[in-house]
Amino acid sequence: MNQPISAISPRKSVPRNTPMALTEALVARTMRAVEDAGLTPGMVHMTDADYARIRDEVLAGAPAGPLKL
């Protein structure tokens, strides 16, 4: 099974007489409202001090030179 899927079951595209168009009706079909559930009960959010502490720990353990992200 080292062949790409297209080699196993080739599909030929049907030529179109007109170009495809992204219409407002098609875009409207993709929209889905998702209600914000709010904060997770019991979740403790990180503070700026927490982020600074973790940043300092990462930098302290990094090798000398520029930090590659």
N, CA, C and O of each residue as an XYZ file, in Angstrom:
276
protein
N       0.820     -1.196      0.000
C       0.000      0.000      0.000
C       0.860      1.255      0.000
O       0.596      2.187      0.760
N       1.864      1.287     -0.826
C       2.714      2.462     -0.912
C       2.269      3.440     -1.978
O       2.905      4.474     -2.183
N       1.174      3.118     -2.661
C       0.697      3.997     -3.723
C      -0.228      5.058     -3.141
O      -0.970      4.787     -2.196
N      -0.187      6.259     -3.697
C      -1.133      7.274     -3.250
C      -2.554      6.853     -3.598
O      -2.779      6.087     -4.535
N      -3.491      7.359     -2.841
C      -4.896      7.004     -3.060
C      -5.315      7.303     -4.490
O      -6.091      6.551     -5.080
N      -4.811      8.391     -5.052
C      -5.195      8.754     -6.417
C      -4.751      7.706     -7.432
O      -5.373      7.572     -8.486
N      -3.680      6.957     -7.134
C      -3.216      5.919     -8.055
C      -4.053      4.653     -7.923
O      -4.182      3.885     -8.877
N      -4.621      4.437     -6.740
C      -5.428      3.243     -6.508
C      -6.813      3.395     -7.128
O      -7.300      2.489     -7.805
N      -7.429      4.517     -6.900
C      -8.770      4.742     -7.452
C      -8.816      6.117     -8.112
O      -9.315      7.076     -7.525
N      -8.298      6.208     -9.326
C      -8.243      7.513     -9.987
C      -9.641      8.050    -10.297
O     -10.536      7.310    -10.707
N      -9.799      9.348    -10.090
C     -11.051     10.015    -10.439
C     -10.725     11.100    -11.445
O      -9.730     11.814    -11.322
N     -11.566     11.204    -12.416
C     -11.376     12.260    -13.398
C     -12.386     13.355    -13.104
O     -13.564     13.089    -12.868
N     -11.904     14.583    -13.123
C     -12.820     15.688    -12.877
C     -13.601     15.994    -14.148
O     -13.100     15.869    -15.266
N     -14.824     16.393    -13.934
C     -15.697     16.735    -15.054
C     -15.449     18.198    -15.399
O     -15.532     19.060    -14.524
N     -15.149     18.488    -16.655
C     -14.931     19.892    -17.024
C     -16.204     20.710    -16.801
O     -17.313     20.266    -17.099
N     -16.010     21.911    -16.272
C     -17.151     22.795    -16.013
C     -17.258     23.812    -17.143
O     -16.258     24.307    -17.662
N     -18.490     24.103    -17.500
C     -18.719     25.129    -18.521
C     -18.583     26.523    -17.931
O     -18.209     27.468    -18.625
N     -18.890     26.644    -16.643
C     -18.796     27.942    -15.973
C     -17.917     27.791    -14.736
O     -17.872     26.715    -14.138
N     -17.227     28.842    -14.351
C     -16.396     28.751    -13.145
C     -17.271     28.665    -11.892
O     -18.399     29.158    -11.867
N     -16.728     28.033    -10.865
C     -17.456     27.959     -9.600
C     -17.474     29.341     -8.965
O     -16.541     30.125     -9.138
N     -18.528     29.631     -8.237
C     -18.645     30.925     -7.578
C     -18.996     30.722     -6.114
O     -19.850     29.901     -5.778
N     -18.340     31.467     -5.254
C     -18.648     31.440     -3.837
C     -19.728     32.487     -3.599
O     -19.448     33.682     -3.515
N     -20.948     32.024     -3.493
C     -22.078     32.939     -3.358
C     -22.399     33.183     -1.887
O     -21.952     32.440     -1.013
N     -23.178     34.228     -1.624
C     -23.611     34.519     -0.255
C     -24.424     33.360      0.301
O     -24.342     33.065      1.494
N     -25.210     32.698     -0.544
C     -26.022     31.566     -0.094
C     -25.135     30.408      0.366
O     -25.435     29.762      1.370
N     -24.050     30.142     -0.356
C     -23.135     29.077      0.050
C     -22.420     29.428      1.351
O     -22.252     28.571      2.219
N     -22.004     30.671      1.487
C     -21.342     31.105      2.717
C     -22.304     30.993      3.889
O     -21.907     30.567      4.973
N     -23.557     31.368      3.690
C     -24.556     31.300      4.761
C     -24.750     29.870      5.245
O     -25.050     29.652      6.419
N     -24.584     28.898      4.364
C     -24.748     27.494      4.760
C     -23.621     27.031      5.679
O     -23.775     26.032      6.382
N     -22.496     27.736      5.685
C     -21.365     27.324      6.517
C     -21.410     27.932      7.908
O     -20.679     27.491      8.795
N     -22.237     28.919      8.112
C     -22.282     29.616      9.390
C     -22.989     28.768     10.441
O     -24.044     28.186     10.188
N     -22.382     28.712     11.626
C     -22.981     27.971     12.720
C     -22.696     28.740     14.003
O     -21.539     28.960     14.361
N     -23.741     29.139     14.682
C     -23.573     29.871     15.931
C     -23.174     28.899     17.034
O     -23.807     27.859     17.219
N     -22.117     29.247     17.764
C     -21.665     28.429     18.884
C     -21.730     29.291     20.133
O     -21.065     30.323     20.229
N     -22.541     28.854     21.089
C     -22.719     29.625     22.310
C     -21.493     29.467     23.203
O     -20.969     28.366     23.371
N     -21.049     30.579     23.768
C     -19.916     30.558     24.683
C     -20.366     29.926     25.994
O     -21.286     30.422     26.643
N     -19.720     28.838     26.380
C     -20.105     28.121     27.599
C     -19.596     28.816     28.854
O     -19.971     28.438     29.964
N     -18.762     29.810     28.695
C     -18.245     30.520     29.863
C     -17.063     29.793     30.478
O     -16.477     28.898     29.868
N     -16.725     30.188     31.686
C     -15.581     29.614     32.380
C     -15.882     28.195     32.846
O     -17.016     27.877     33.205
N     -14.867     27.353     32.836
C     -15.007     25.989     33.324
C     -14.978     26.021     34.846
O     -14.048     26.570     35.437
N     -15.985     25.439     35.483
C     -16.003     25.443     36.956
C     -14.742     24.788     37.522
O     -14.322     23.727     37.061
N     -14.152     25.425     38.517
C     -12.959     24.885     39.158
C     -11.662     25.202     38.437
O     -10.585     24.911     38.957
N     -11.739     25.792     37.254
C     -10.542     26.116     36.472
C      -9.862     27.334     37.090
O     -10.507     28.342     37.377
N      -8.564     27.226     37.286
C      -7.789     28.354     37.803
C      -7.014     28.939     36.629
O      -6.195     28.257     36.014
N      -7.273     30.187     36.326
C      -6.630     30.835     35.188
C      -5.256     31.359     35.573
O      -5.033     31.793     36.703
N      -4.338     31.312     34.611
C      -2.982     31.794     34.856
C      -2.962     33.317     34.911
O      -3.706     33.993     34.201
N      -2.102     33.831     35.761
C      -1.921     35.274     35.884
C      -0.691     35.680     35.073
O       0.038     34.829     34.564
N      -0.474     36.977     34.961
C       0.730     37.455     34.275
C       1.982     36.937     34.976
O       2.977     36.622     34.323
N       1.936     36.847     36.307
C       3.085     36.339     37.067
C       3.336     34.864     36.736
O       4.487     34.437     36.648
N       2.267     34.088     36.554
C       2.417     32.676     36.179
C       3.115     32.555     34.824
O       4.037     31.755     34.664
N       2.671     33.355     33.853
C       3.283     33.316     32.521
C       4.756     33.728     32.592
O       5.602     33.125     31.932
N       5.062     34.752     33.388
C       6.445     35.220     33.520
C       7.313     34.132     34.148
O       8.448     33.927     33.719
N       6.794     33.432     35.158
C       7.547     32.366     35.817
C       7.857     31.239     34.831
O       8.986     30.751     34.774
N       6.854     30.829     34.058
C       7.060     29.753     33.085
C       8.043     30.191     31.999
O       8.902     29.414     31.584
N       7.914     31.432     31.544
C       8.854     31.958     30.544
C      10.279     31.892     31.067
O      11.192     31.460     30.363
N      10.462     32.325     32.318
C      11.796     32.317     32.908
C      12.336     30.896     33.048
O      13.528     30.669     32.839
N      11.476     29.933     33.400
C      11.902     28.534     33.519
C      12.334     27.975     32.163
O      13.337     27.267     32.071
N      11.580     28.294     31.119
C      11.922     27.810     29.776
C      13.253     28.403     29.330
O      14.116     27.687     28.822
N      13.419     29.702     29.518
C      14.658     30.357     29.100
C      15.854     29.866     29.915
O      16.956     29.750     29.378
N      15.654     29.576     31.203
C      16.751     29.098     32.050
C      17.219     27.713     31.604
O      18.398     27.386     31.740
N      16.312     26.903     31.078
C      16.672     25.556     30.648
C      17.106     25.468     29.201
O      17.481     24.394     28.729
N      17.061     26.578     28.493
C      17.410     26.582     27.065
C      18.920     26.662     26.890
O      19.610     27.235     27.733
N      19.447     26.088     25.798
C      20.886     26.210     25.540
C      21.252     27.663     25.236
O      20.394     28.479     24.897
N      22.533     27.963     25.365
C      23.002     29.325     25.103
C      22.736     29.702     23.650
O      22.738     28.847     22.765
N      22.512     30.969     23.421
C      22.269     31.457     22.064
C      20.803     31.772     21.860
O      20.004     31.707     22.794
N      20.454     32.116     20.621
C      19.065     32.480     20.333
C      18.114     31.313     20.590
O      18.453     30.155     20.346
N      16.947     31.626     21.075
C      15.919     30.616     21.327
C      15.123     30.426     20.047
O      14.494     31.362     19.553
N      15.152     29.220     19.516
C      14.429     28.926     18.278
C      13.040     28.429     18.623
O      12.883     27.465     19.372
N      12.049     29.079     18.082
C      10.660     28.677     18.328
C      10.140     27.886     17.167
O       8.987     27.456     17.180
